[in-house]
CSV table of C-alpha atoms in Angstrom, one decimal:
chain,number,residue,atom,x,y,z
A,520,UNK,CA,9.1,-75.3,115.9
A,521,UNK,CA,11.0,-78.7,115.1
A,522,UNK,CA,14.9,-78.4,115.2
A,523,UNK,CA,17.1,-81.1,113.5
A,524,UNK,CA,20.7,-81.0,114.4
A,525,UNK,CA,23.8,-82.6,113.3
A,526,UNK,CA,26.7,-82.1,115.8
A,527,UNK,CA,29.4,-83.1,113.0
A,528,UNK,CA,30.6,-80.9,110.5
A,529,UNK,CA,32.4,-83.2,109.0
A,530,UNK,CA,33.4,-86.7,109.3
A,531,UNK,CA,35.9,-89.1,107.4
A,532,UNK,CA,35.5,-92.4,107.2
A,533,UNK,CA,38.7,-95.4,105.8
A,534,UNK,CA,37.0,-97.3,103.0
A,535,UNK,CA,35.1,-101.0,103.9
A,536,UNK,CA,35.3,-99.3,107.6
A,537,UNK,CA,31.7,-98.5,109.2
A,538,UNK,CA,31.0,-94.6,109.9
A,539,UNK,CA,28.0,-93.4,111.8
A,540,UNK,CA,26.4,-89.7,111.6
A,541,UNK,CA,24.5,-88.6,114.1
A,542,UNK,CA,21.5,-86.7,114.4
A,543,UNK,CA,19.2,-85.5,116.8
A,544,UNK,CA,15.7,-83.5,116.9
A,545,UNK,CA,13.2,-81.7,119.0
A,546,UNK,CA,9.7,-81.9,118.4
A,547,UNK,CA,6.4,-82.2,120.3
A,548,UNK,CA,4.2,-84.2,117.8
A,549,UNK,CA,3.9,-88.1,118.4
A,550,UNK,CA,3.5,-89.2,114.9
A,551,UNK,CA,6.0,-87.8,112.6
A,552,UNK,CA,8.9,-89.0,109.8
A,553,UNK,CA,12.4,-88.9,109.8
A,554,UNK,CA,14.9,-89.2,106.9
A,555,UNK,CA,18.3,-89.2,105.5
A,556,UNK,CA,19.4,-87.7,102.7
A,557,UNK,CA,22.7,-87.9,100.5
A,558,UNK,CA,23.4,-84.6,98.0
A,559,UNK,CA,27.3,-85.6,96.2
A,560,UNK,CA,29.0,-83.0,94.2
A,561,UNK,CA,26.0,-83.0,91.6
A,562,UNK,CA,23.6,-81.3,94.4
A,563,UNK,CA,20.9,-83.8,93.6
A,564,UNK,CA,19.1,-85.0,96.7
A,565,UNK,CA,18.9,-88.6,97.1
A,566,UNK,CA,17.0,-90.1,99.9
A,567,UNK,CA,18.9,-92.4,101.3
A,568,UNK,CA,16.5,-93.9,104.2
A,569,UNK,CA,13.3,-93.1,106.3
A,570,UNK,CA,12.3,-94.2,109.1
A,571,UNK,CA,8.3,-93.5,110.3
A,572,UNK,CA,8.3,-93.0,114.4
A,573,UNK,CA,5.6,-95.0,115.0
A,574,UNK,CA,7.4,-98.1,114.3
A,575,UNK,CA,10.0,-99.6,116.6
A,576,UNK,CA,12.1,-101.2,113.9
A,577,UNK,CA,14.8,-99.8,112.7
A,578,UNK,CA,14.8,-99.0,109.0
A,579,UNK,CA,17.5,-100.5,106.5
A,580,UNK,CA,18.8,-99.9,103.2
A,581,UNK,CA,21.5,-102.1,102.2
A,582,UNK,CA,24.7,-100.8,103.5
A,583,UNK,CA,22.6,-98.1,105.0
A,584,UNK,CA,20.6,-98.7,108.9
A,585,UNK,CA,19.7,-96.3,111.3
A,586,UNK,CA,19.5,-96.3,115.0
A,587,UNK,CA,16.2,-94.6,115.7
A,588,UNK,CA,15.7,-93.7,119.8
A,589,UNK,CA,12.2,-92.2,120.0
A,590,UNK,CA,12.6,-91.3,123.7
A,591,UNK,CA,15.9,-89.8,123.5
A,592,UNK,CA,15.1,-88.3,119.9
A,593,UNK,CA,18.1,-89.4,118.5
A,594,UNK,CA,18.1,-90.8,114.8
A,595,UNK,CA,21.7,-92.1,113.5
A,596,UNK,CA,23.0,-92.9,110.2
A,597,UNK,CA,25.0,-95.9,110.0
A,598,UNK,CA,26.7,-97.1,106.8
A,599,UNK,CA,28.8,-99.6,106.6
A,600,UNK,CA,31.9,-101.4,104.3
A,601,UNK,CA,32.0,-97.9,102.9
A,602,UNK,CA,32.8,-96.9,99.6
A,603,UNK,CA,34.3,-94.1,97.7
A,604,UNK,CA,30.8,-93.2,95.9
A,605,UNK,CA,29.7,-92.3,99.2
A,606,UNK,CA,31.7,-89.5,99.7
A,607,UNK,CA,29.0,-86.5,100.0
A,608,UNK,CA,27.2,-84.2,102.1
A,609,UNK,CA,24.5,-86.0,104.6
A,610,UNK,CA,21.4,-84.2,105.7
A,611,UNK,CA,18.8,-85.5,108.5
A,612,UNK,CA,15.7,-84.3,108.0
A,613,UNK,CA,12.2,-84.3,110.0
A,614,UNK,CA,8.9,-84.0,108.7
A,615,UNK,CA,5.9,-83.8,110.9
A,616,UNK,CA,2.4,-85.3,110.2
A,617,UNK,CA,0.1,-84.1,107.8
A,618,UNK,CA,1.4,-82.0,104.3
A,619,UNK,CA,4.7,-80.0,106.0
A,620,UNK,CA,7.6,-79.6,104.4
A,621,UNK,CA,10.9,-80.9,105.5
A,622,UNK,CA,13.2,-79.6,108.2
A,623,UNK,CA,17.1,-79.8,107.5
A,624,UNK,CA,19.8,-80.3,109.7
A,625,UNK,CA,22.9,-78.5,108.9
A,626,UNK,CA,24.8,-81.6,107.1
A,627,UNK,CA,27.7,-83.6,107.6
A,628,UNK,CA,29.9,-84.0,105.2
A,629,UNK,CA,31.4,-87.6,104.8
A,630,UNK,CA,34.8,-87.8,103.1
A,631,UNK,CA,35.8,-91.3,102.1
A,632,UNK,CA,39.3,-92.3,102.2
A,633,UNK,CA,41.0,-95.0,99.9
B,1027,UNK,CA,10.8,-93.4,91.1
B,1028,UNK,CA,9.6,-90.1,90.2
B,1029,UNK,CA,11.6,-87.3,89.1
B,1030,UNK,CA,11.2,-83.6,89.1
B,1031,UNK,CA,13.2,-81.6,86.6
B,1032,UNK,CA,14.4,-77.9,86.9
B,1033,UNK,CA,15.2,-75.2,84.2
B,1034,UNK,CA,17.4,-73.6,83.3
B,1035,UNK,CA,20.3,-75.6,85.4
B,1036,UNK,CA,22.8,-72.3,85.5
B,1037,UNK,CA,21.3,-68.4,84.7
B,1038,UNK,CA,23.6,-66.0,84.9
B,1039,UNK,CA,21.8,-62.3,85.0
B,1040,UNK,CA,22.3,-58.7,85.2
B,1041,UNK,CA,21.6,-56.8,88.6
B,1042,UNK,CA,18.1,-55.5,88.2
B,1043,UNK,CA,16.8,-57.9,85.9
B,1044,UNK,CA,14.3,-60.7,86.5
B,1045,UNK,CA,14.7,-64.7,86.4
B,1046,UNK,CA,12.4,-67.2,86.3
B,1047,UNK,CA,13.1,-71.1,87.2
B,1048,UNK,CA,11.1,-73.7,86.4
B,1049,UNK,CA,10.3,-77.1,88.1
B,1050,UNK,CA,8.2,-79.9,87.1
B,1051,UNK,CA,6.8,-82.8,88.0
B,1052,UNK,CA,7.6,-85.4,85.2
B,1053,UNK,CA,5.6,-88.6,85.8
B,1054,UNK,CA,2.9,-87.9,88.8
B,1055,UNK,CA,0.6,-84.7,89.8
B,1056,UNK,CA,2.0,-82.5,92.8
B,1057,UNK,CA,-0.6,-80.7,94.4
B,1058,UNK,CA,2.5,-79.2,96.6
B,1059,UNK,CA,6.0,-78.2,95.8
B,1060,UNK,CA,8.3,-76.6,98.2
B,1061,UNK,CA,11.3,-74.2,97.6
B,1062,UNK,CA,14.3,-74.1,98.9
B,1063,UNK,CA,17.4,-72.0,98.9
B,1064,UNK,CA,21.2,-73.5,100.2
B,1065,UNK,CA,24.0,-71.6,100.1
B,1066,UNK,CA,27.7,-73.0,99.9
B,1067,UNK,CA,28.6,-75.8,102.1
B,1068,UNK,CA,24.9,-74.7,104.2
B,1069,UNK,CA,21.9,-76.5,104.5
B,1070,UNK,CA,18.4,-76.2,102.8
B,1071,UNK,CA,16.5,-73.8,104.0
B,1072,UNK,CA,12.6,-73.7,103.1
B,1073,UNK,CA,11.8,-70.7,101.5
B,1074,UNK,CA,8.0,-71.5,100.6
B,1075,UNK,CA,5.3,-74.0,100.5
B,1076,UNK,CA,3.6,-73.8,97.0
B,1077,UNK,CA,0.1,-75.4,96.3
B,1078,UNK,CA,-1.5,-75.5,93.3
B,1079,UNK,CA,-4.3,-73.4,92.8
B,1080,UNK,CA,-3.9,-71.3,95.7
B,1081,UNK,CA,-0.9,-68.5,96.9
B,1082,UNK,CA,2.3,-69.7,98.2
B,1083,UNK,CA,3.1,-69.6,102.0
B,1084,UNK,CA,6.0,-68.4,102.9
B,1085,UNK,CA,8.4,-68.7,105.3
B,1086,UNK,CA,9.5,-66.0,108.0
B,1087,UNK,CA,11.7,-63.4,106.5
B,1088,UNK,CA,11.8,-64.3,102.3
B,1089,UNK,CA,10.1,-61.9,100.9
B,1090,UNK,CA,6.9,-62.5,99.0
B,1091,UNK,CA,7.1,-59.9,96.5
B,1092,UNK,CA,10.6,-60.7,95.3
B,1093,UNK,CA,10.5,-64.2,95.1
B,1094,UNK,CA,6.8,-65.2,93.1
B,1095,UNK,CA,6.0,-68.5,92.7
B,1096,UNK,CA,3.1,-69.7,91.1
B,1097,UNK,CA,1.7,-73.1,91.1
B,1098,UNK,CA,-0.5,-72.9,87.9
B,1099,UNK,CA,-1.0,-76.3,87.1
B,1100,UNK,CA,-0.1,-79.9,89.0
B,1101,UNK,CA,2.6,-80.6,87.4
B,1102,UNK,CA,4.6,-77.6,87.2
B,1103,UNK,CA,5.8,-74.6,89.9
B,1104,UNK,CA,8.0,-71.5,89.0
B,1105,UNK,CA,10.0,-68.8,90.7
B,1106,UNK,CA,10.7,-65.6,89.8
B,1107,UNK,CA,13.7,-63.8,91.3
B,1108,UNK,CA,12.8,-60.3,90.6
B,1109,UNK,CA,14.9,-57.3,90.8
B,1110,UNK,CA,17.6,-59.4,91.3
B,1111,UNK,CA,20.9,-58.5,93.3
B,1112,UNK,CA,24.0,-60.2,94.2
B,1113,UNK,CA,23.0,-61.2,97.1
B,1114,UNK,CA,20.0,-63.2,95.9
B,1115,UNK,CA,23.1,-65.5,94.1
B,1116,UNK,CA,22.2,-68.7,95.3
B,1117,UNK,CA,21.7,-72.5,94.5
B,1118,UNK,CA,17.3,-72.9,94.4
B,1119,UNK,CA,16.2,-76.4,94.3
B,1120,UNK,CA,12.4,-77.5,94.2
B,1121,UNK,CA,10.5,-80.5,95.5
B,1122,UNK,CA,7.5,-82.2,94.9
B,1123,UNK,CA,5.2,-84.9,96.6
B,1124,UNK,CA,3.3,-87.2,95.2
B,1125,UNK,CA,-0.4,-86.9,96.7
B,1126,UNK,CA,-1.6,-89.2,98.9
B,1127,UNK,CA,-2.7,-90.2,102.4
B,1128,UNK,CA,0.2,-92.0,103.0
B,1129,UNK,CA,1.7,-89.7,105.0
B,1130,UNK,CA,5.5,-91.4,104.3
B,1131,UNK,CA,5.4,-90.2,100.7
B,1132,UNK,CA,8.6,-89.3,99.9
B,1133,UNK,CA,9.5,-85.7,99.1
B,1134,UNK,CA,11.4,-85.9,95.4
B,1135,UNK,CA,14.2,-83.5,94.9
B,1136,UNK,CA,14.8,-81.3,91.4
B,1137,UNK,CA,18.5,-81.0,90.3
B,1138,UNK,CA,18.5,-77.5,91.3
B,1139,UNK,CA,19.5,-74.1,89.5
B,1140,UNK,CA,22.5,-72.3,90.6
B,1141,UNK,CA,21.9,-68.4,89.8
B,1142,UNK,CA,24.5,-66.2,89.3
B,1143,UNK,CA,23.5,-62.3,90.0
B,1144,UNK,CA,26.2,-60.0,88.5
């Protein structure tokens, strides 16, 4: 079974600074997606990026990019200049190929500091 | 994007009693929603795959005769909480993809229902 983990509970970051979240996974399928997701105090999950494995490019989103190493299956969450509306809890998630459902890591919560 | 809404928001209920949560798909057809359950400061954790037309799969250890879903039509999935106990107090959210072949369709996230099991 696929395994996403997030080695940091929790993680503060000085605002306009640059934070990164790591994440990595274990799987044995070649073709699969991985994503990022924000949930703030609301709850509501916001996808914040994807990135499809097949491609070598690293995906971006504005403040948000990722550092995506297939081989080592490592997928990290950079955002930079941060600001205070990013404050929230940050899941990485995998999905495999074909109609599966999502598999979350155990979050990191990102406090932002004015 | 699309959205996928959730009702009620909040339930609070009675030990013993039943409770049903809603989630729809507002602006496209989901042939598959998923449910999942997170407790405070946890993660997500998958409770069931639900397709439309057919019986839910579930995951290893939730059981099947105390949370029913149903996935009667594509736009719209419940669960039921039945029996409920304290201990099924939890925050449920549902999510829904858009079908396609485009195997990057993004999974879209309900606002979630907290229930409160007294």
């Amino acid at each position: 079974a696929q395994t996403v983990t997030q080695s940091q509970p929790e993680m503060s970051v000085q605002e306009a600074e640059t934070v990164t979240l790591s994440c990595t996974y274990d799987t044995s399928e070649s073709d699969y997606y991985l994503f990022w997701y924000k949930q703030p105090p609301s709850r509501q999950m916001i996808l914040v990026i994807r990135q499809e494995a097949y491609k070598q490019q690293n995906a971006t989103e504005n403040r948000f990019s990722v550092n995506f190493q297939k081989a080592a299956k490592s997928f990290s969450l950079k955002i930079s200049d941060s600001q205070l509306g990013d404050a929230a809890m940050y899941f990485c998630a995998y999905r495999g190929s074909g109609n599966t459902p999502l598999v979350f890591g155990k979050g990191t919560r990102l406090s932002v500091i004015a | 994007g699309a959205v996928v809404s959730q009702h009620p928001s909040w339930v609070i209920c009675k030990s013993g009693t039943s409770v049903k949560i809603e989630c729809r798909s507002l602006d496209f057809q989901a042939t598959t929603m998923f449910w999942y359950r997170q407790f405070p400061k946890q993660s997500l954790m998958l409770m069931a795959t639900s397709n439309e037309g057919s019986k839910a799969t579930y995951e290893q250890g939730v059981e099947k005769d105390k949370f029913l879903i149903n996935h009667a039509s594509l736009t719209l999935s419940t669960l039921t909480v039945t029996s409920a106990h304290p201990e099924d107090s939890s925050f449920y959210i549902c999510s829904a993809r858009p079908p396609g072949l485009a195997a990057t369709d993004t999974q879209y996230f309900g606002p979630g229902t907290r229930l409160t099991v007294l």
